[in-house]
């Protein structure tokens, strides 16, 4: 009996391995079942049409649960599974880059936080707390702004740093536009943070802006 299109991703996985499957075929295995008039593969292609074409599966970071459920054959359970798959990709990326993570190297820090932050649709500020050997004590989101403006409170930042016995700190925030060029507000706020850090004796080592596969380090630019 001839196999249907819905069987092909499974067959290909077994015969030639997952690395040889397309994004749609991989997603079809997660979707698993079709509905009348739609195979898992055709449903998966419809899902990927919601994403940025050049990003493939990674483009699903921007797709909401409601948008996924607008696709015929995708209910709440499947939509949640797909969003979990996206979160797995974030965590795998961080785990892989953590092995070579050095908080003294801006490129290493940017690589570690890139997948976590480059897909965000609003600005977020992440505070990184370090010990005396520049090892990670904790990181946390301290501000979620609007589409183009984040809010950073020196009081809240250094209150957290003191509570965690941090010896130094780093700041990161994303630009949803994908362009990591610092704004005048970014520069002024960083200067303010730098002055406060000197008074409290918890140095601000760097402020890194995350764009779309690009970043700007205030340290590298001589802005800090």
mmCIF file of C-alpha atoms in Angstrom:
data_model
loop_
_atom_site.group_PDB
_atom_site.id
_atom_site.type_symbol
_atom_site.label_atom_id
_atom_site.label_comp_id
_atom_site.label_asym_id
_atom_site.label_seq_id
_atom_site.Cartn_x
_atom_site.Cartn_y
_atom_site.Cartn_z
ATOM 1 C CA UNK A 1 0.000 0.000 0.000
ATOM 2 C CA UNK A 2 1.313 3.419 -0.898
ATOM 3 C CA UNK A 3 2.200 5.608 2.072
ATOM 4 C CA UNK A 4 0.494 8.958 2.474
ATOM 5 C CA UNK A 5 2.353 12.252 2.712
ATOM 6 C CA UNK A 6 1.734 12.234 6.463
ATOM 7 C CA UNK A 7 3.925 9.113 6.817
ATOM 8 C CA UNK A 8 6.877 10.491 4.918
ATOM 9 C CA UNK A 9 8.521 12.505 7.734
ATOM 10 C CA UNK A 10 8.575 9.422 9.977
ATOM 11 C CA UNK A 11 9.969 7.267 7.190
ATOM 12 C CA UNK A 12 12.633 9.813 6.332
ATOM 13 C CA UNK A 13 13.614 10.169 9.980
ATOM 14 C CA UNK A 14 14.158 6.412 10.259
ATOM 15 C CA UNK A 15 15.928 6.046 6.904
ATOM 16 C CA UNK A 16 18.167 9.097 6.752
ATOM 17 C CA UNK A 17 18.077 10.768 10.178
ATOM 18 C CA UNK A 18 16.629 14.040 11.510
ATOM 19 C CA UNK A 19 19.454 16.195 10.159
ATOM 20 C CA UNK A 20 18.183 15.513 6.633
ATOM 21 C CA UNK A 21 14.590 16.559 7.297
ATOM 22 C CA UNK A 22 13.223 19.969 6.399
ATOM 23 C CA UNK A 23 11.831 22.268 9.087
ATOM 24 C CA UNK A 24 8.313 21.378 7.960
ATOM 25 C CA UNK A 25 9.050 17.657 8.182
ATOM 26 C CA UNK A 26 10.502 17.965 11.676
ATOM 27 C CA UNK A 27 7.499 19.975 12.781
ATOM 28 C CA UNK A 28 5.133 17.436 11.205
ATOM 29 C CA UNK A 29 6.501 14.781 13.557
ATOM 30 C CA UNK A 30 5.628 17.032 16.502
ATOM 31 C CA UNK A 31 2.169 17.819 15.081
ATOM 32 C CA UNK A 32 1.725 14.052 14.586
ATOM 33 C CA UNK A 33 -1.909 13.917 13.408
ATOM 34 C CA UNK A 34 -3.804 15.663 10.654
ATOM 35 C CA UNK A 35 -7.442 16.586 10.133
ATOM 36 C CA UNK A 36 -9.837 16.295 7.231
ATOM 37 C CA UNK A 37 -8.122 17.731 4.166
ATOM 38 C CA UNK A 38 -4.817 18.426 5.964
ATOM 39 C CA UNK A 39 -1.872 16.109 6.656
ATOM 40 C CA UNK A 40 0.609 16.810 9.464
ATOM 41 C CA UNK A 41 3.045 18.001 6.802
ATOM 42 C CA UNK A 42 0.618 20.463 5.217
ATOM 43 C CA UNK A 43 -0.367 21.741 8.677
ATOM 44 C CA UNK A 44 3.308 22.256 9.484
ATOM 45 C CA UNK A 45 3.849 24.219 6.282
ATOM 46 C CA UNK A 46 0.896 26.421 7.229
ATOM 47 C CA UNK A 47 2.422 26.992 10.673
ATOM 48 C CA UNK A 48 5.782 27.971 9.195
ATOM 49 C CA UNK A 49 4.026 30.436 6.898
ATOM 50 C CA UNK A 50 3.310 32.452 10.058
ATOM 51 C CA UNK A 51 7.021 32.708 10.797
ATOM 52 C CA UNK A 52 9.701 34.800 9.170
ATOM 53 C CA UNK A 53 10.661 32.747 6.115
ATOM 54 C CA UNK A 54 14.414 33.214 6.599
ATOM 55 C CA UNK A 55 14.239 32.049 10.242
ATOM 56 C CA UNK A 56 12.281 28.837 9.694
ATOM 57 C CA UNK A 57 11.530 27.143 13.011
ATOM 58 C CA UNK A 58 13.273 29.938 14.911
ATOM 59 C CA UNK A 59 10.719 32.353 13.483
ATOM 60 C CA UNK A 60 8.094 30.669 15.669
ATOM 61 C CA UNK A 61 9.455 32.664 18.617
ATOM 62 C CA UNK A 62 7.274 35.516 17.342
ATOM 63 C CA UNK A 63 4.129 33.443 16.793
ATOM 64 C CA UNK A 64 1.549 33.480 19.582
ATOM 65 C CA UNK A 65 -0.600 30.627 20.891
ATOM 66 C CA UNK A 66 -3.680 32.270 19.364
ATOM 67 C CA UNK A 67 -1.969 32.582 15.977
ATOM 68 C CA UNK A 68 -0.999 28.916 16.061
ATOM 69 C CA UNK A 69 -4.574 27.941 16.948
ATOM 70 C CA UNK A 70 -5.830 29.854 13.918
ATOM 71 C CA UNK A 71 -4.259 27.106 11.773
ATOM 72 C CA UNK A 72 -6.662 24.299 10.871
ATOM 73 C CA UNK A 73 -5.627 21.192 12.792
ATOM 74 C CA UNK A 74 -3.900 23.052 15.647
ATOM 75 C CA UNK A 75 -5.689 23.150 18.983
ATOM 76 C CA UNK A 76 -4.476 24.434 22.306
ATOM 77 C CA UNK A 77 -2.521 21.286 23.201
ATOM 78 C CA UNK A 78 -0.564 21.226 19.928
ATOM 79 C CA UNK A 79 0.012 24.989 20.089
ATOM 80 C CA UNK A 80 1.497 24.643 23.570
ATOM 81 C CA UNK A 81 3.699 21.744 22.438
ATOM 82 C CA UNK A 82 5.045 23.871 19.590
ATOM 83 C CA UNK A 83 5.808 26.794 21.915
ATOM 84 C CA UNK A 84 7.568 24.326 24.256
ATOM 85 C CA UNK A 85 9.684 23.218 21.292
ATOM 86 C CA UNK A 86 10.676 26.846 20.718
ATOM 87 C CA UNK A 87 11.606 27.222 24.384
ATOM 88 C CA UNK A 88 13.721 24.058 24.148
ATOM 89 C CA UNK A 89 15.683 25.696 21.336
ATOM 90 C CA UNK A 90 16.372 28.705 23.571
ATOM 91 C CA UNK A 91 17.612 26.529 26.403
ATOM 92 C CA UNK A 92 19.757 24.331 24.178
ATOM 93 C CA UNK A 93 21.388 27.428 22.709
ATOM 94 C CA UNK A 94 22.180 28.801 26.180
ATOM 95 C CA UNK A 95 23.503 25.452 27.423
ATOM 96 C CA UNK A 96 25.788 25.138 24.393
ATOM 97 C CA UNK A 97 27.221 28.658 24.717
ATOM 98 C CA UNK A 98 27.552 28.510 28.513
ATOM 99 C CA UNK A 99 30.546 26.193 28.255
ATOM 100 C CA UNK A 100 32.588 28.972 26.664
ATOM 101 C CA UNK A 101 30.893 31.843 28.513
ATOM 102 C CA UNK A 102 33.251 34.558 29.757
ATOM 103 C CA UNK A 103 31.789 37.706 31.277
ATOM 104 C CA UNK A 104 35.004 39.538 30.451
ATOM 105 C CA UNK A 105 34.355 39.052 26.717
ATOM 106 C CA UNK A 106 31.339 40.926 25.292
ATOM 107 C CA UNK A 107 31.056 38.570 22.307
ATOM 108 C CA UNK A 108 30.740 35.600 24.666
ATOM 109 C CA UNK A 109 28.039 37.304 26.759
ATOM 110 C CA UNK A 110 26.112 38.375 23.648
ATOM 111 C CA UNK A 111 26.216 34.834 22.239
ATOM 112 C CA UNK A 112 24.895 33.409 25.503
ATOM 113 C CA UNK A 113 21.879 35.735 25.679
ATOM 114 C CA UNK A 114 21.249 36.145 21.940
ATOM 115 C CA UNK A 115 18.518 33.519 21.427
ATOM 116 C CA UNK A 116 16.809 34.461 24.674
ATOM 117 C CA UNK A 117 16.564 38.143 23.766
ATOM 118 C CA UNK A 118 16.677 38.712 20.018
ATOM 119 C CA UNK A 119 13.116 37.463 19.427
ATOM 120 C CA UNK A 120 11.463 39.668 22.073
ATOM 121 C CA UNK A 121 8.888 42.152 20.812
ATOM 122 C CA UNK A 122 9.316 44.557 23.733
ATOM 123 C CA UNK A 123 12.477 45.830 25.337
ATOM 124 C CA UNK A 124 13.643 43.887 28.362
ATOM 125 C CA UNK A 125 16.493 44.737 30.676
ATOM 126 C CA UNK A 126 18.467 41.825 32.119
ATOM 127 C CA UNK A 127 20.680 42.325 35.159
ATOM 128 C CA UNK A 128 23.655 39.964 35.465
ATOM 129 C CA UNK A 129 25.199 39.612 38.928
ATOM 130 C CA UNK A 130 28.793 38.382 39.229
ATOM 131 C CA UNK A 131 31.012 37.234 42.077
ATOM 132 C CA UNK A 132 34.616 38.207 42.726
ATOM 133 C CA UNK A 133 35.869 35.790 40.061
ATOM 134 C CA UNK A 134 33.450 37.079 37.406
ATOM 135 C CA UNK A 135 31.256 34.000 37.761
ATOM 136 C CA UNK A 136 27.496 34.155 37.365
ATOM 137 C CA UNK A 137 25.585 34.443 40.629
ATOM 138 C CA UNK A 138 22.210 35.192 39.086
ATOM 139 C CA UNK A 139 20.546 36.916 36.172
ATOM 140 C CA UNK A 140 17.049 38.346 36.123
ATOM 141 C CA UNK A 141 14.707 40.526 34.094
ATOM 142 C CA UNK A 142 14.377 43.821 35.935
ATOM 143 C CA UNK A 143 12.330 45.780 33.424
ATOM 144 C CA UNK A 144 9.930 45.194 30.561
ATOM 145 C CA UNK A 145 9.343 48.317 28.516
ATOM 146 C CA UNK A 146 7.198 49.257 25.561
ATOM 147 C CA UNK A 147 8.045 48.424 21.959
ATOM 148 C CA UNK A 148 10.918 50.913 21.960
ATOM 149 C CA UNK A 149 11.591 52.118 25.482
ATOM 150 C CA UNK A 150 12.856 50.239 28.517
ATOM 151 C CA UNK A 151 12.755 51.489 32.082
ATOM 152 C CA UNK A 152 15.783 50.985 34.317
ATOM 153 C CA UNK A 153 15.794 51.947 37.992
ATOM 154 C CA UNK A 154 19.261 52.322 39.564
ATOM 155 C CA UNK A 155 17.674 51.867 42.979
ATOM 156 C CA UNK A 156 16.174 48.478 42.076
ATOM 157 C CA UNK A 157 19.337 47.329 40.304
ATOM 158 C CA UNK A 158 21.685 48.013 43.183
ATOM 159 C CA UNK A 159 19.191 46.823 45.787
ATOM 160 C CA UNK A 160 19.246 43.454 44.004
ATOM 161 C CA UNK A 161 23.029 43.489 43.630
ATOM 162 C CA UNK A 162 23.582 44.163 47.343
ATOM 163 C CA UNK A 163 21.060 41.482 48.364
ATOM 164 C CA UNK A 164 22.935 38.890 46.256
ATOM 165 C CA UNK A 165 26.388 40.029 47.444
ATOM 166 C CA UNK A 166 27.390 40.797 43.870
ATOM 167 C CA UNK A 167 30.901 42.152 43.338
ATOM 168 C CA UNK A 168 30.137 43.516 39.850
ATOM 169 C CA UNK A 169 27.244 43.700 37.421
ATOM 170 C CA UNK A 170 26.428 43.671 33.710
ATOM 171 C CA UNK A 171 23.346 45.030 31.975
ATOM 172 C CA UNK A 172 21.781 43.764 28.760
ATOM 173 C CA UNK A 173 18.727 44.887 26.892
ATOM 174 C CA UNK A 174 17.281 44.140 23.482
ATOM 175 C CA UNK A 175 16.178 46.338 20.604
ATOM 176 C CA UNK A 176 13.084 44.776 18.980
ATOM 177 C CA UNK A 177 13.981 46.545 15.723
ATOM 178 C CA UNK A 178 17.006 44.259 15.446
ATOM 179 C CA UNK A 179 19.383 47.244 15.300
ATOM 180 C CA UNK A 180 21.620 47.328 18.417
ATOM 181 C CA UNK A 181 22.778 50.934 17.886
ATOM 182 C CA UNK A 182 22.532 52.768 21.247
ATOM 183 C CA UNK A 183 19.977 55.558 21.479
ATOM 184 C CA UNK A 184 20.680 58.831 23.278
ATOM 185 C CA UNK A 185 18.519 57.530 26.106
ATOM 186 C CA UNK A 186 20.590 54.315 26.272
ATOM 187 C CA UNK A 187 23.795 56.329 26.528
ATOM 188 C CA UNK A 188 22.453 58.692 29.200
ATOM 189 C CA UNK A 189 20.987 55.875 31.282
ATOM 190 C CA UNK A 190 24.227 53.887 31.100
ATOM 191 C CA UNK A 191 26.228 56.911 32.211
ATOM 192 C CA UNK A 192 23.851 57.308 35.150
ATOM 193 C CA UNK A 193 24.257 53.635 36.069
ATOM 194 C CA UNK A 194 28.035 53.870 35.790
ATOM 195 C CA UNK A 195 28.145 56.851 38.173
ATOM 196 C CA UNK A 196 25.869 55.083 40.669
ATOM 197 C CA UNK A 197 27.940 51.890 40.481
ATOM 198 C CA UNK A 198 31.102 53.821 41.325
ATOM 199 C CA UNK A 199 29.472 55.353 44.411
ATOM 200 C CA UNK A 200 28.182 52.002 45.653
ATOM 201 C CA UNK A 201 31.436 50.218 44.701
ATOM 202 C CA UNK A 202 29.738 47.549 42.609
ATOM 203 C CA UNK A 203 31.255 48.226 39.173
ATOM 204 C CA UNK A 204 29.141 48.151 36.018
ATOM 205 C CA UNK A 205 31.400 46.132 33.722
ATOM 206 C CA UNK A 206 29.420 46.538 30.507
ATOM 207 C CA UNK A 207 26.046 47.290 28.982
ATOM 208 C CA UNK A 208 25.265 45.144 25.943
ATOM 209 C CA UNK A 209 22.440 45.821 23.510
ATOM 210 C CA UNK A 210 21.127 42.739 21.722
ATOM 211 C CA UNK A 211 19.836 43.082 18.155
ATOM 212 C CA UNK A 212 19.003 40.438 15.574
ATOM 213 C CA UNK A 213 22.213 38.359 15.480
ATOM 214 C CA UNK A 214 24.084 41.591 16.236
ATOM 215 C CA UNK A 215 25.080 43.359 19.419
ATOM 216 C CA UNK A 216 26.701 46.523 20.718
ATOM 217 C CA UNK A 217 28.990 46.540 23.744
ATOM 218 C CA UNK A 218 29.357 49.888 25.536
ATOM 219 C CA UNK A 219 32.715 48.616 26.773
ATOM 220 C CA UNK A 220 33.958 47.910 23.236
ATOM 221 C CA UNK A 221 32.683 51.290 22.025
ATOM 222 C CA UNK A 222 34.416 53.147 24.853
ATOM 223 C CA UNK A 223 31.059 54.363 26.158
ATOM 224 C CA UNK A 224 31.547 52.995 29.651
#
